[in-house]
mmCIF file of C-alpha atoms in Angstrom:
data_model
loop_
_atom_site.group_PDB
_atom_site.id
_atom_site.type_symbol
_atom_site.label_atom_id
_atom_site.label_comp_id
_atom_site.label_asym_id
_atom_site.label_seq_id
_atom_site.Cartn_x
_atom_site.Cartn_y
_atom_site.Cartn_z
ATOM 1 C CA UNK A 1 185.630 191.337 100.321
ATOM 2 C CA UNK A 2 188.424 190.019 97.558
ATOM 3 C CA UNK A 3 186.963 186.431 97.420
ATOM 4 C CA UNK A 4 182.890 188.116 96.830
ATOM 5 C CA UNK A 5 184.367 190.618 94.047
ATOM 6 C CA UNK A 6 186.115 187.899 92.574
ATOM 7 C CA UNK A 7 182.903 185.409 92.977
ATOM 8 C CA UNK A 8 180.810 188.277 91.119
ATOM 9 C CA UNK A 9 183.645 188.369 88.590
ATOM 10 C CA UNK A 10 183.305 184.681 87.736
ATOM 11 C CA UNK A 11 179.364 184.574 87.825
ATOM 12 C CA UNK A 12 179.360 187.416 85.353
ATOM 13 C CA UNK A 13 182.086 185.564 82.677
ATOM 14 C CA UNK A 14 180.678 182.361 83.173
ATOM 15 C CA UNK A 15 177.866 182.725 80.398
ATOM 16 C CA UNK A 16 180.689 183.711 78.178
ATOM 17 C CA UNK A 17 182.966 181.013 79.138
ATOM 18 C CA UNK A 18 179.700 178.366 78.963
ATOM 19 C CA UNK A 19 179.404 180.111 75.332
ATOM 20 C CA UNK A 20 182.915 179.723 73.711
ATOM 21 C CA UNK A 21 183.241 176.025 75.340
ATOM 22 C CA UNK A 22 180.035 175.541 73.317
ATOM 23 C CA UNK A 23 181.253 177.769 69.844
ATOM 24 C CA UNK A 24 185.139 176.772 69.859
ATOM 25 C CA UNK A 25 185.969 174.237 72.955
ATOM 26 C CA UNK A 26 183.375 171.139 71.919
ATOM 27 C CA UNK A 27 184.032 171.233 67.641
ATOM 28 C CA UNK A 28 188.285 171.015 68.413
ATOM 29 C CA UNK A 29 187.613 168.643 70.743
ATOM 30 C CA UNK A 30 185.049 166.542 68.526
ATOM 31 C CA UNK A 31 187.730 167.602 65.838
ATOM 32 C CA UNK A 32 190.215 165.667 67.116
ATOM 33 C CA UNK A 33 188.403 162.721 68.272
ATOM 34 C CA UNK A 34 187.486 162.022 65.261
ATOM 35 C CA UNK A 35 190.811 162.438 63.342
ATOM 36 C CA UNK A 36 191.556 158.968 65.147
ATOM 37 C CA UNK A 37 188.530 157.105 64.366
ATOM 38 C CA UNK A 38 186.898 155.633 60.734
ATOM 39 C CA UNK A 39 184.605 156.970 58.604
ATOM 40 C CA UNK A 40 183.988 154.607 55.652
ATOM 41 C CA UNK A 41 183.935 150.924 55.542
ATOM 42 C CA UNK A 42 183.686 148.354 58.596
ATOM 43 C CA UNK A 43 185.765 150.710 60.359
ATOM 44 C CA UNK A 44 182.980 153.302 60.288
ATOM 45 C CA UNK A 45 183.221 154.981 64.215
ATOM 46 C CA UNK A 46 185.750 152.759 65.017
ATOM 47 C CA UNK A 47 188.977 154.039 66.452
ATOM 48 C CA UNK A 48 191.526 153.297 64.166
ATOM 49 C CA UNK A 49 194.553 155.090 65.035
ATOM 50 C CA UNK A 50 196.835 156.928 62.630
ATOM 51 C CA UNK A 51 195.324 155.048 59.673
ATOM 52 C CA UNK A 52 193.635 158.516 58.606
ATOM 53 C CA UNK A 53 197.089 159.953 58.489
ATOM 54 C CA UNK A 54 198.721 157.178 56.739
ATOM 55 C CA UNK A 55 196.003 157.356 53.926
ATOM 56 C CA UNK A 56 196.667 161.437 53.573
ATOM 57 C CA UNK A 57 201.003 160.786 54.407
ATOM 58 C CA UNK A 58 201.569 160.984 50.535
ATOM 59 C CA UNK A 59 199.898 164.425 50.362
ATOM 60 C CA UNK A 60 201.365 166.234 53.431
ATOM 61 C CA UNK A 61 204.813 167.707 52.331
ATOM 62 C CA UNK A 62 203.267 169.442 48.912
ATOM 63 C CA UNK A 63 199.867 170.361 50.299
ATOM 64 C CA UNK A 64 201.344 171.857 53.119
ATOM 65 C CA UNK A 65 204.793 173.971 50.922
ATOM 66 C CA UNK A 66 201.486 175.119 48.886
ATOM 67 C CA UNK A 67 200.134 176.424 51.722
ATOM 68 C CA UNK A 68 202.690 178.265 52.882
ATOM 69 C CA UNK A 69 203.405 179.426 49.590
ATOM 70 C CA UNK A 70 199.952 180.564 49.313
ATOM 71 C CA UNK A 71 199.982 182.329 52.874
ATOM 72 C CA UNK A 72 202.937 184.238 53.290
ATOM 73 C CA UNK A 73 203.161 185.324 49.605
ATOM 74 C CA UNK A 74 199.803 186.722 50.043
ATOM 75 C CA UNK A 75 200.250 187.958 53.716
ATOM 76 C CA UNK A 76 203.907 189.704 53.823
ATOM 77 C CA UNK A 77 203.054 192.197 50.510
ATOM 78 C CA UNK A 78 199.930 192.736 51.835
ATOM 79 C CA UNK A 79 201.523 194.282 54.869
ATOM 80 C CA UNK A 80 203.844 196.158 52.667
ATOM 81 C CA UNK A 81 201.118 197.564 50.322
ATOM 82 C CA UNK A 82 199.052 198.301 53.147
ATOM 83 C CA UNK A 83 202.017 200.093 54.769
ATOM 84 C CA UNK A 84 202.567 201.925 51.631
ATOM 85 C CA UNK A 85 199.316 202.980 51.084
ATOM 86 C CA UNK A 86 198.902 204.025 54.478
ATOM 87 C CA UNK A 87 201.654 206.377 54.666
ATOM 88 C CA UNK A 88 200.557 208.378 51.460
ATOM 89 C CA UNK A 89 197.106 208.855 52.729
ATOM 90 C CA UNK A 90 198.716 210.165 55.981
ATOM 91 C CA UNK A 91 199.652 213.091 54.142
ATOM 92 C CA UNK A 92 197.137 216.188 53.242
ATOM 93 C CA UNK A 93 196.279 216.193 49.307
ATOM 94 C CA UNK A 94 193.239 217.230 47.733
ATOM 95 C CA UNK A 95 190.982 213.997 47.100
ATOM 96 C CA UNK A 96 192.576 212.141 50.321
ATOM 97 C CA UNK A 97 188.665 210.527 51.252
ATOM 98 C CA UNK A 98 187.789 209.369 48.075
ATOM 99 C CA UNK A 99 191.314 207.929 47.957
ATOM 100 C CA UNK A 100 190.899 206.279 51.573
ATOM 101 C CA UNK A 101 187.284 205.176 50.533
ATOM 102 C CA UNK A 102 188.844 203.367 47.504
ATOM 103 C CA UNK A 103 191.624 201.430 48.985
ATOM 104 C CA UNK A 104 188.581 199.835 51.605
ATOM 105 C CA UNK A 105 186.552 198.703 48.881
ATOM 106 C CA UNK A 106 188.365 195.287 47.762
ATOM 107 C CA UNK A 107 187.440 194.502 51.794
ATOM 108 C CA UNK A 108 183.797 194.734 51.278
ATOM 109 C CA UNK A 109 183.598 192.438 48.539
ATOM 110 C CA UNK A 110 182.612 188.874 49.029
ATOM 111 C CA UNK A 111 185.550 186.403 48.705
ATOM 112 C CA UNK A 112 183.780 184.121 46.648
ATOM 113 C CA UNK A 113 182.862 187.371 43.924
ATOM 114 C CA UNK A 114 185.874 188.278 44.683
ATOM 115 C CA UNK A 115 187.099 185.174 42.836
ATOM 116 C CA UNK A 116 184.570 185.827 39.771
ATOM 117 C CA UNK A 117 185.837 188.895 39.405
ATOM 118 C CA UNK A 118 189.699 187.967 39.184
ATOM 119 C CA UNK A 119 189.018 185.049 36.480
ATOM 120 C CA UNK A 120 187.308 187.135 34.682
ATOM 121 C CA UNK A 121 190.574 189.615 34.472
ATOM 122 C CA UNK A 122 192.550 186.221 33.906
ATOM 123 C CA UNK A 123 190.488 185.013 31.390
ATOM 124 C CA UNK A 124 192.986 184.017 28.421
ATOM 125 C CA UNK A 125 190.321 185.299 25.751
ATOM 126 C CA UNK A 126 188.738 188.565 26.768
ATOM 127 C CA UNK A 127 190.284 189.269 30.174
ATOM 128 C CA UNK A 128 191.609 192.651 31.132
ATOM 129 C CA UNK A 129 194.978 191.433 31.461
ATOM 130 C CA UNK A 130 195.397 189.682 27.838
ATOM 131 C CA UNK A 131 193.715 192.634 26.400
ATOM 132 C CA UNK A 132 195.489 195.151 27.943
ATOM 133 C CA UNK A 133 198.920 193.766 26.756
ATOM 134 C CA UNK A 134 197.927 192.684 23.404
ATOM 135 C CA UNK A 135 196.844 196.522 22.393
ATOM 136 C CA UNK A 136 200.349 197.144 23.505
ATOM 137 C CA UNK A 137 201.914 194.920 21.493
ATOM 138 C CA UNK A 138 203.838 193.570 24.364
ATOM 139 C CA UNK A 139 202.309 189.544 23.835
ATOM 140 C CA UNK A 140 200.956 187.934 20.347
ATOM 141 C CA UNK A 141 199.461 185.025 21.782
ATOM 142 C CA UNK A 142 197.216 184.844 25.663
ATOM 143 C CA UNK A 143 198.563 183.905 28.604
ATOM 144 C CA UNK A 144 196.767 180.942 30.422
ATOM 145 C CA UNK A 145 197.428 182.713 33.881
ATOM 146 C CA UNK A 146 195.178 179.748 35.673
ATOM 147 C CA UNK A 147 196.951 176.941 33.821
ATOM 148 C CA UNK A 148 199.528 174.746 36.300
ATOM 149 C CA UNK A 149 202.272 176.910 36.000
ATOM 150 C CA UNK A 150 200.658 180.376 36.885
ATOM 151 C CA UNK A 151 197.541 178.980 38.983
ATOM 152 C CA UNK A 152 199.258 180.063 42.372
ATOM 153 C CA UNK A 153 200.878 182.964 41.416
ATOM 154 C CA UNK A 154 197.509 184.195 40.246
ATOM 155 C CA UNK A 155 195.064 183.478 43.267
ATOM 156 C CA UNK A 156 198.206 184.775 45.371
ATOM 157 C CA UNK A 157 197.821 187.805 43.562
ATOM 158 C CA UNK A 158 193.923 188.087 44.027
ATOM 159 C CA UNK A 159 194.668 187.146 47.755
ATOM 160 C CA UNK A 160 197.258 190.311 48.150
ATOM 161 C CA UNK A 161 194.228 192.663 46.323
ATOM 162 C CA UNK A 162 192.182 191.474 49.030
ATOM 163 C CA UNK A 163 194.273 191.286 51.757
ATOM 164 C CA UNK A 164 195.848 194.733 51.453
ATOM 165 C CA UNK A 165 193.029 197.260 52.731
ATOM 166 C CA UNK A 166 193.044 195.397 55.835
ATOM 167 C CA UNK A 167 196.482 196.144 56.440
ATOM 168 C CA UNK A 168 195.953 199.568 55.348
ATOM 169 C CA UNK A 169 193.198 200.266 58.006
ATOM 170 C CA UNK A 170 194.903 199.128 60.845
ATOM 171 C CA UNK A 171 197.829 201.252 59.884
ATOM 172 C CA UNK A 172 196.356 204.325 58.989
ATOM 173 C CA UNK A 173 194.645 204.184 61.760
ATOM 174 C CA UNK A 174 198.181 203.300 63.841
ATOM 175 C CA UNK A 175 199.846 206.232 62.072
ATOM 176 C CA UNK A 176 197.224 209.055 63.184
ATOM 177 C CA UNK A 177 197.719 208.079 66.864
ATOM 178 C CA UNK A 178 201.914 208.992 66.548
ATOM 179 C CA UNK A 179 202.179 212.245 68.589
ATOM 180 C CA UNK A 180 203.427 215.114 66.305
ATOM 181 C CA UNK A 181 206.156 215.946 69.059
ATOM 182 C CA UNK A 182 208.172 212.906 68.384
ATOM 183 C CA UNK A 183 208.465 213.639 64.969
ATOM 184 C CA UNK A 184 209.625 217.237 65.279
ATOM 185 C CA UNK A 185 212.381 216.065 68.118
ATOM 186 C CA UNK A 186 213.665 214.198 65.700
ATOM 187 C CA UNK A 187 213.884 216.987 62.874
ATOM 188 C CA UNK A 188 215.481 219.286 65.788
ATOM 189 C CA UNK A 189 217.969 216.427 66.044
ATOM 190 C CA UNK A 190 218.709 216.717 62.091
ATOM 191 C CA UNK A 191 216.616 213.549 61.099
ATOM 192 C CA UNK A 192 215.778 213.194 57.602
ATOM 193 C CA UNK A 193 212.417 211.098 55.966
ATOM 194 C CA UNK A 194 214.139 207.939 56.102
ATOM 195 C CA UNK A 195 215.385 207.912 59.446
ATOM 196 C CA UNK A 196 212.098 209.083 60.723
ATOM 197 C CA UNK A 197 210.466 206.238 59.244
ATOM 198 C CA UNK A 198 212.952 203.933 60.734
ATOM 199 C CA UNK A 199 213.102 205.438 63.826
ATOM 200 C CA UNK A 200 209.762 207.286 64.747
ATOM 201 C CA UNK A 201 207.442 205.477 62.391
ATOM 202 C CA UNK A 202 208.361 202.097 62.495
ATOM 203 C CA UNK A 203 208.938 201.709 66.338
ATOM 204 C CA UNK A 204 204.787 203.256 66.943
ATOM 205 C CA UNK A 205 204.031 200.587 64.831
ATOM 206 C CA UNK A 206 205.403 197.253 66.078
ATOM 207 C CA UNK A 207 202.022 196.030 68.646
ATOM 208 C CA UNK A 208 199.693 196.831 64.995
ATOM 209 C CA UNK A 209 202.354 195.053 62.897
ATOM 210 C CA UNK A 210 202.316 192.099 65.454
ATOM 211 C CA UNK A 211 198.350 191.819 65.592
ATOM 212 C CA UNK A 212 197.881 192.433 61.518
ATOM 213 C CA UNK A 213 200.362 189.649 60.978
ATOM 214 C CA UNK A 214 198.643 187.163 63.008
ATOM 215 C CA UNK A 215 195.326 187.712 61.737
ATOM 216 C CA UNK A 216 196.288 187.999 58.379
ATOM 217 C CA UNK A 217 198.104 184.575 58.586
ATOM 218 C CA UNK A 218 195.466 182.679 60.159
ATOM 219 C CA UNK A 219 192.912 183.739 57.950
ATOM 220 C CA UNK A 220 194.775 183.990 54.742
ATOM 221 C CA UNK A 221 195.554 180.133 55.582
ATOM 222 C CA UNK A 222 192.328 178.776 56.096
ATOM 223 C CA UNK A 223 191.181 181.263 53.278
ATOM 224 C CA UNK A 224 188.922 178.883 51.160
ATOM 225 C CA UNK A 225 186.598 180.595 48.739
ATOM 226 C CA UNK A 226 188.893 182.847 46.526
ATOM 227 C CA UNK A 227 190.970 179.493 45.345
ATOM 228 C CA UNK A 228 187.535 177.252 45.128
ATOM 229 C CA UNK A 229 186.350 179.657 42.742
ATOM 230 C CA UNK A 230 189.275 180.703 40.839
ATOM 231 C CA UNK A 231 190.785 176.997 40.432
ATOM 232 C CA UNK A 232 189.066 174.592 42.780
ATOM 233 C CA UNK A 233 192.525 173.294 43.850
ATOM 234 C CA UNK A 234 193.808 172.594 40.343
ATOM 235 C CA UNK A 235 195.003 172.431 38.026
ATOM 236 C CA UNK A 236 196.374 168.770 38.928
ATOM 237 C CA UNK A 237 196.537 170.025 42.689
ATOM 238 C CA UNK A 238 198.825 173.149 41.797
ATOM 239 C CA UNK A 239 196.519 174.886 43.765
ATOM 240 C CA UNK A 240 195.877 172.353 46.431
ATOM 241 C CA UNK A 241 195.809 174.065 49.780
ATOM 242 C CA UNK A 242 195.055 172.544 53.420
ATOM 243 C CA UNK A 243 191.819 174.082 53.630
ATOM 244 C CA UNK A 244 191.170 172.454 49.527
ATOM 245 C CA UNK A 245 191.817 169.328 51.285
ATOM 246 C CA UNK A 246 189.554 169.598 53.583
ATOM 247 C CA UNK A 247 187.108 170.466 51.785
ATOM 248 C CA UNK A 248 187.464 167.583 49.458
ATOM 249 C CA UNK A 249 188.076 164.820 51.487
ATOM 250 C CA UNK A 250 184.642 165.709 53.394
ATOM 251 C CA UNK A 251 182.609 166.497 50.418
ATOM 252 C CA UNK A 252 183.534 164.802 48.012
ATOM 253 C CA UNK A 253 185.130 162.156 49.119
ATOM 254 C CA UNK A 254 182.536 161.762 51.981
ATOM 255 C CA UNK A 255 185.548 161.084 54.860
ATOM 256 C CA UNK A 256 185.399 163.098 57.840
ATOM 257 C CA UNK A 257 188.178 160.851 59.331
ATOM 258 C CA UNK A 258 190.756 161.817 57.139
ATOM 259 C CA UNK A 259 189.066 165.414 56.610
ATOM 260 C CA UNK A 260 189.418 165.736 60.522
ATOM 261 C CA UNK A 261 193.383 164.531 60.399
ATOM 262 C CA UNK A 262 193.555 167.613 57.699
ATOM 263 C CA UNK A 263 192.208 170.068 60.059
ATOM 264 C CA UNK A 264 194.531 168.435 63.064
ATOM 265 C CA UNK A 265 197.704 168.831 60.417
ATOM 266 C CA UNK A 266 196.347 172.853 59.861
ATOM 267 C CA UNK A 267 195.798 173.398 63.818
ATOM 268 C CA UNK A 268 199.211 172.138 64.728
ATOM 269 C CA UNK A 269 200.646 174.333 62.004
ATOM 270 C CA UNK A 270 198.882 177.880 63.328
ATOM 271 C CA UNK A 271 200.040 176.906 66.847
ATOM 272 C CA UNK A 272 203.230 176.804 65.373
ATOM 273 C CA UNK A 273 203.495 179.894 63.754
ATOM 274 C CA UNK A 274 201.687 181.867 65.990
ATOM 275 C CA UNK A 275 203.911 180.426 68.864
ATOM 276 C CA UNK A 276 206.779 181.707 66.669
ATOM 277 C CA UNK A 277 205.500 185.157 66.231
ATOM 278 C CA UNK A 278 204.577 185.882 69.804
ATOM 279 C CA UNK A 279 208.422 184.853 70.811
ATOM 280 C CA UNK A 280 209.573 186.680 67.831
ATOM 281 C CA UNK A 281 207.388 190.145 69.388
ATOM 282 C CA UNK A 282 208.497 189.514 72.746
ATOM 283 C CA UNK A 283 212.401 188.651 71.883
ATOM 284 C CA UNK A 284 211.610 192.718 69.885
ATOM 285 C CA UNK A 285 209.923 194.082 73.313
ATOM 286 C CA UNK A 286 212.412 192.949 74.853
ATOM 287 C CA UNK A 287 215.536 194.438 73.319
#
């Protein structure tokens, strides 16, 4: 009886599991493959080793401190702002929709208009920014916030206005779910705000934390469109993100070899921090 339910089981999942072999399972693999074998030249589908990683060593340590950079600076205010936001539209006020319906809208624009949009704040001659701070006599002269020194700072900062009404959703929606009762225990027990944040709030919230982090990492690091169109990597590579490389070295520099040996280094990175965060929640569940 066991071994037909669990036949039945496997016939039914088996068009799914045909599916993502096909979708995810056959690109990684081809992925991989080809990170070892040449592209250009005589050596064109030839396997040549680590040749494609020798030609991109000189690259690796920045690209990749960018990257990071560019992630976690995005991803860990995000979570904060999102957090923040999340807890004042938890409360009753008069206006709380249109408030709710305002901090979703960044997540319903584009990526790649959501980069128009933010260069046209930077913009050094009539952006919102420069304006805004020469009427108040705070700066005489514009700020070139896409130049080398600001570049990152500034798509981090369009990244965060992005990022942050995800976060928010999946905790306002977190917070609603917290049963009423625990937080009036705790006031019978003489809690204040804070330590019913710390100790009420906080603790409901650690499985959405956990999943909002990991999804916000992987795709803030493979995020490609808001940097291509606010900087396109530069200036001189200040910008220059894994996913940037990628994106050059198979379009522009026509390599898939050594485009395939960027998306190995960005895979083996992922596994890595998501590896990290699941022991991380687990070493929390388990205390």
């Amino acid at each position: 009886m066991r071994s037909t339910q669990r036949k039945r089981i496997i016939g039914s999942l088996a068009p799914l599991l045909i599916l993502l072999c096909f979708v995810y399972a056959y690109p990684l693999i081809n992925v991989c493959i080809s990170a070892f074998r040449g592209f250009t030249g005589s050596s064109a589908g030839t396997f040549v080793g680590l040749k494609n990683f020798e030609i991109i060593k000189g690259d690796i340590p920045s690209t990749v401190i960018t990257t990071l950079i560019w992630t976690f600076g995005s991803v860990i205010p995000a979570m904060v702002l999102g957090l923040a936001l999340a807890l004042i539209c938890n409360q009753t006020f008069r206006g709380k929709k249109a408030v709710v319906a305002i901090n979703l809208l960044p997540y319903a624009i584009p990526l790649i208009i959501v980069a128009s949009c933010w260069r046209f704040v930077y913009n050094q001659d009539f952006g919102i920014i420069n304006v805004a701070l020469k009427s108040l006599g705070i700066i005489d002269e514009s700020i070139q916030f896409l130049d080398y020194d600001h570049a990152l700072v500034a798509v981090v900062v369009a990244r965060i206005w992005r990022a942050t009404p995800f976060a928010f959703m999946n905790y306002y929606s977190a917070l609603t779910t917290i049963p009423a009762d625990q937080y009036e225990a705790a006031r019978v027990d003489g809690a204040n705000a804070i330590q019913n944040f710390f100790y009420v709030t906080l603790p409901n919230l650690k499985e959405i934390t956990s999943s909002t982090l990991t999804v916000l990492t992987v795709w803030t690091f493979l995020v490609f469109d808001i940097i291509y169109g606010m900087t396109g990597g530069g200036p001189v590579d200040a910008t220059m993100t894994i996913s940037m490389r990628i994106y050059r070295e198979m379009f522009s520099l026509k390599n898939q070899g050594t485009s395939s040996a960027w998306s190995m280094i960005a895979i083996i990175i992922l596994v890595i921090i998501t590896l990290f965060y699941w022991k991380f929640i687990d070493k929390e569940e388990t205390e």
